[in-house]
Amino acid sequence: MNTYLHIVIASGLRQVFTYLPASDQSPLPAIGCRVLVSFGRSQRVGLVVAHSDVCDLPTDKLKAVLETLDSTPLLPDPLWQLGNWAANYYQHPTGDALLHLLPVRLRQGHNNQLISRYWQRVDTSPELGRAPKQAQIWQQLQTLPEIFGEHLLASINLAAKDLKPLLEKGLIGLTQPPQLTPAANLQTQPLQLNDEQQAVYNRISKQSHQFACHLLQGITGSGKTEVYLQLIEHCLKQGQRALILVPEIGLTHQLLARLQQRFNNPLLALHSGLTDQQRLHAWQQSRLGQGDIILGTRSAIFTPIPNLGLIIVDEEHDQAFKQQEGFRYHARDVAIKRAYDANIPILLGSATPSLESLDNSRRQRYQLHKLNHRAGGASQQSYEIIDLRQQPVTAGISERLSKIMHQQLQAGHQVLLMLNRRGFAPSLQCQACGQTVTCPACDTSMTLHKFPARLHCHHCDHRQAISYSCSYCQASQMRPLGSGTERIEEELQRQFPAYPVHRIDRDTTRNKGSLTGMLEQIHQGQPCILIGTQMLAKGHHFPHVTAAVIVDADSSLFCSDFRAPERLAQLIIQTSGRAGRASLPGTAYIQTYQAEHPVITSLTQQGYNAFAELELQHRQASLLPPFAYMALFLVQARQEQAAYSLLTWLQQQISQPELAASTQALQHFGPMPATMPKRANQFRVQLQLQHPSRTHLQHLCRHLCWLLEQHPDSKKLRWSLDIDPQELG
Ligand code: ADP
Ligand code: ZN
């Protein structure tokens, strides 16, 4: 007889806890059900992970479960397995990981009763002659299917309360939502695919009933999205559902609009812009098969979807797919595992695939498909490198750039400038002693902002008034150092007074609608200048832009992160993809003091794949991913010494003889300060491990985690492990 319940909770601990069933006679909660338990002095939501009839602890030491919250498991079995796999692969405490799979409301113990109700017509021709209002409602209901939910009710301008009299008379009854089989239901006809698109479509759709990882590399505007839409249509025609992941909520809206334009099928969007309640609702609907197409950001990969037939990951190279805090999973990689388990195809799309994915396609693990031409007849852009060593530069704008901009604007075109630094200047420096103003909590430069005027730490959000004298030497010679988008905007307004300048960054788009307003003006097509951060480079179409400018390529070239060149190359290609999207040819301009840098020359002369080839050679020579696997232990502490001593101890454990098999080819670096050595008063120290074998590295990390958990200091300090890190601390 099973009398013990093994339960995980979101406690940050790797432990499984044992409880007794509730004292009443109710059936044992099944594996995957939520239970409420008392834990320490609080009550927590836990998940049952196992039943057993043996327990090492004396029964009188065990507590009973307080309440069973679900009568059936919340996650379908494949997703439960996927969650367990991800917890294990990313070596994250199972309780935290599994609860992370659920919408926030359910993690908090909210009940899983459907928020949206469904009704069924019971009577066929009721006698309602004496109740004209009810008769009218009854008439209206005839236009709906026999089973209808609140959304359909709303579509005929009725609400649940209007149905009350009919419900009381038993003419209609509450019921479960209908399980429908998807079928393609087109609102508009698909475009005629060009030969390249057709070839890709044919190859992928031919293999629609088995796992394969397809990598679609298509230049911006080559019609990748059209291929997605037609593959989704194919999937729906097979009676299956499709899941599309995008990196950002901004891109969700654009794709959502295109999906809605094409399909009449029910579509569910899951992203961070939803309230917890809306998210729960969408999750529940998806779980019941009420959505045929599910579109979402990172965490949508864990959405339950019955009869899933296709996964698409758009902009697969984007860092946003990696969760950088807490449960540090990579949604693209989890998506591949999900597709593998379900034996269905997965399509990764990008103009600039990650080096990992390109390498996987070289090794034939992924099937590579290419779209090399712009669909719809737009012409492709060219490059020009602006060598900053040979000319005057004013607030980040070179003489050459200024001349080009004058020409383009006078010809009636638009110009776009990309600078990944908001604010006026990245630091405020004393001209007398050279010191910059630093954040008291992070030790890094405070960014100078003019609108509103203040110093702002972009790492911990600390704000302070602008200092007019130096706190070290008291001289009153403070000067902004370097340029952010505000400063460029100011300079552009000075140089081009006749043209509007639109600044698009997090500061100018904070208010709802302000981005939409600016985009509307830009789309009217009058000559103007756009200056913005990465936000600009992603997804937006600017058909009137003929010149796209990378204002400062060098900040990435000298970054310590080994992925910086890859990110720069992707940013250059994405930004230049904004130019010349309609019939106007576009040019991308790159301002740099490093005009001969191989990253820049290979990219501009031979294209992204040549750059990627070169960069992969570097990575291979230095045994960096994808030629080795990486893991990063990070300890954060108020005392730097405490963080160091814990990681030094950990590093010493690596030489334990029982780990010899796993540590032979190991490289380890540290303990050393993280890229961001201090943030919000916490010192950040890391230990970086690299190994050519994933299995050995996994084994080693598992053992080290186990050791760390035993160490008394690990309870006092914050520590984490990042498997396949995308950022080095
Ligand atoms: P991507 O996703 O690769 O950036 P899109 O699918 O957005 O490309 O296509 C770019 C533009 O080309 C869009 O305006 C789209 O409507 C158009 N387009 C795509 N495929 C075709 C096609 N086969 N025929 C005509 N126009 C197309
Ligand atoms: Zn700070």
PDB file of N, CA and C in Angstrom, residues 29 88 136 144 173 175 213-214 302 346-347 351 366 388 433 462 509 526 536 560 569 594 638 647 653 655 695 705:
ATOM      1  N   PRO A  29      -3.647  11.895  -3.821  1.00  0.00           N
ATOM      2  CA  PRO A  29      -3.440  12.756  -4.990  1.00  0.00           C
ATOM      3  C   PRO A  29      -2.471  12.086  -5.966  1.00  0.00           C
ATOM      4  N   ASN A  88      16.541  18.346 -14.843  1.00  0.00           N
ATOM      5  CA  ASN A  88      17.724  17.508 -14.749  1.00  0.00           C
ATOM      6  C   ASN A  88      18.856  18.042 -15.627  1.00  0.00           C
ATOM      7  N   GLN A 136     -35.852  36.314 -27.326  1.00  0.00           N
ATOM      8  CA  GLN A 136     -34.907  36.989 -28.215  1.00  0.00           C
ATOM      9  C   GLN A 136     -33.492  36.442 -28.013  1.00  0.00           C
ATOM     10  N   LEU A 144     -25.157  30.223 -32.773  1.00  0.00           N
ATOM     11  CA  LEU A 144     -23.907  29.645 -32.255  1.00  0.00           C
ATOM     12  C   LEU A 144     -23.945  28.121 -32.367  1.00  0.00           C
ATOM     13  N   GLY A 173     -27.540  24.169 -20.423  1.00  0.00           N
ATOM     14  CA  GLY A 173     -26.828  23.655 -19.247  1.00  0.00           C
ATOM     15  C   GLY A 173     -25.350  23.956 -19.360  1.00  0.00           C
ATOM     16  N   THR A 175     -21.501  22.967 -19.411  1.00  0.00           N
ATOM     17  CA  THR A 175     -20.871  21.749 -19.923  1.00  0.00           C
ATOM     18  C   THR A 175     -19.364  21.941 -20.082  1.00  0.00           C
ATOM     19  N   CYS A 213      15.003  18.451 -37.191  1.00  0.00           N
ATOM     20  CA  CYS A 213      15.225  19.848 -36.846  1.00  0.00           C
ATOM     21  C   CYS A 213      15.668  20.573 -38.116  1.00  0.00           C
ATOM     22  N   HIS A 214      14.821  21.473 -38.580  1.00  0.00           N
ATOM     23  CA  HIS A 214      15.105  22.222 -39.798  1.00  0.00           C
ATOM     24  C   HIS A 214      15.599  23.607 -39.432  1.00  0.00           C
ATOM     25  N   PHE A 302       6.417  25.702 -22.610  1.00  0.00           N
ATOM     26  CA  PHE A 302       5.853  24.728 -21.667  1.00  0.00           C
ATOM     27  C   PHE A 302       4.324  24.699 -21.683  1.00  0.00           C
ATOM     28  N   ILE A 346      10.520  20.428 -36.174  1.00  0.00           N
ATOM     29  CA  ILE A 346      10.709  21.750 -35.589  1.00  0.00           C
ATOM     30  C   ILE A 346      11.493  22.575 -36.597  1.00  0.00           C
ATOM     31  N   LEU A 347      11.089  23.843 -36.719  1.00  0.00           N
ATOM     32  CA  LEU A 347      11.723  24.725 -37.686  1.00  0.00           C
ATOM     33  C   LEU A 347      12.331  25.912 -36.949  1.00  0.00           C
ATOM     34  N   ALA A 351      17.749  35.076 -40.004  1.00  0.00           N
ATOM     35  CA  ALA A 351      18.639  35.573 -41.056  1.00  0.00           C
ATOM     36  C   ALA A 351      20.085  35.331 -40.632  1.00  0.00           C
ATOM     37  N   TYR A 366      21.032  19.042 -38.072  1.00  0.00           N
ATOM     38  CA  TYR A 366      19.891  19.834 -38.522  1.00  0.00           C
ATOM     39  C   TYR A 366      19.915  19.845 -40.050  1.00  0.00           C
ATOM     40  N   LEU A 388      36.728  55.664 -38.949  1.00  0.00           N
ATOM     41  CA  LEU A 388      36.699  56.859 -38.110  1.00  0.00           C
ATOM     42  C   LEU A 388      38.082  57.459 -37.877  1.00  0.00           C
ATOM     43  N   CYS A 433      40.666  65.015 -12.799  1.00  0.00           N
ATOM     44  CA  CYS A 433      41.339  63.813 -12.282  1.00  0.00           C
ATOM     45  C   CYS A 433      41.001  62.543 -13.053  1.00  0.00           C
ATOM     46  N   HIS A 462      19.480  52.400  -9.600  1.00  0.00           N
ATOM     47  CA  HIS A 462      19.758  53.501  -8.677  1.00  0.00           C
ATOM     48  C   HIS A 462      19.816  54.816  -9.469  1.00  0.00           C
ATOM     49  N   THR A 509       9.633  55.028 -25.370  1.00  0.00           N
ATOM     50  CA  THR A 509       8.496  54.179 -25.726  1.00  0.00           C
ATOM     51  C   THR A 509       7.817  53.623 -24.487  1.00  0.00           C
ATOM     52  N   GLN A 526       7.699  60.519 -45.193  1.00  0.00           N
ATOM     53  CA  GLN A 526       8.436  61.780 -45.341  1.00  0.00           C
ATOM     54  C   GLN A 526       9.882  61.566 -44.902  1.00  0.00           C
ATOM     55  N   LEU A 536      15.017  48.901 -32.499  1.00  0.00           N
ATOM     56  CA  LEU A 536      14.816  49.305 -33.887  1.00  0.00           C
ATOM     57  C   LEU A 536      15.203  48.206 -34.857  1.00  0.00           C
ATOM     58  N   SER A 560      34.595  41.365 -23.407  1.00  0.00           N
ATOM     59  CA  SER A 560      35.295  40.148 -22.989  1.00  0.00           C
ATOM     60  C   SER A 560      34.507  38.875 -23.293  1.00  0.00           C
ATOM     61  N   ALA A 569      27.841  40.746 -35.289  1.00  0.00           N
ATOM     62  CA  ALA A 569      27.523  40.374 -36.667  1.00  0.00           C
ATOM     63  C   ALA A 569      26.014  40.280 -36.851  1.00  0.00           C
ATOM     64  N   GLN A 594      38.172  50.271 -36.339  1.00  0.00           N
ATOM     65  CA  GLN A 594      38.826  48.980 -36.616  1.00  0.00           C
ATOM     66  C   GLN A 594      38.414  48.494 -38.001  1.00  0.00           C
ATOM     67  N   ARG A 638      27.543  39.658  -0.119  1.00  0.00           N
ATOM     68  CA  ARG A 638      27.866  41.020   0.273  1.00  0.00           C
ATOM     69  C   ARG A 638      29.352  41.162   0.545  1.00  0.00           C
ATOM     70  N   LEU A 647      33.819  29.375  -3.616  1.00  0.00           N
ATOM     71  CA  LEU A 647      34.164  28.854  -4.944  1.00  0.00           C
ATOM     72  C   LEU A 647      35.571  28.246  -4.975  1.00  0.00           C
ATOM     73  N   GLN A 653      37.483  20.778  -4.889  1.00  0.00           N
ATOM     74  CA  GLN A 653      36.797  19.477  -4.922  1.00  0.00           C
ATOM     75  C   GLN A 653      36.935  18.787  -6.275  1.00  0.00           C
ATOM     76  N   SER A 655      39.406  18.136  -7.879  1.00  0.00           N
ATOM     77  CA  SER A 655      40.514  17.180  -7.962  1.00  0.00           C
ATOM     78  C   SER A 655      40.272  15.908  -7.137  1.00  0.00           C
ATOM     79  N   THR A 695      28.396  14.809 -21.431  1.00  0.00           N
ATOM     80  CA  THR A 695      28.073  13.830 -20.400  1.00  0.00           C
ATOM     81  C   THR A 695      28.986  13.997 -19.183  1.00  0.00           C
ATOM     82  N   CYS A 705      27.205  20.273  -7.447  1.00  0.00           N
ATOM     83  CA  CYS A 705      25.974  20.831  -6.851  1.00  0.00           C
ATOM     84  C   CYS A 705      25.667  20.130  -5.545  1.00  0.00           C
TER      85      CYS A 705
END
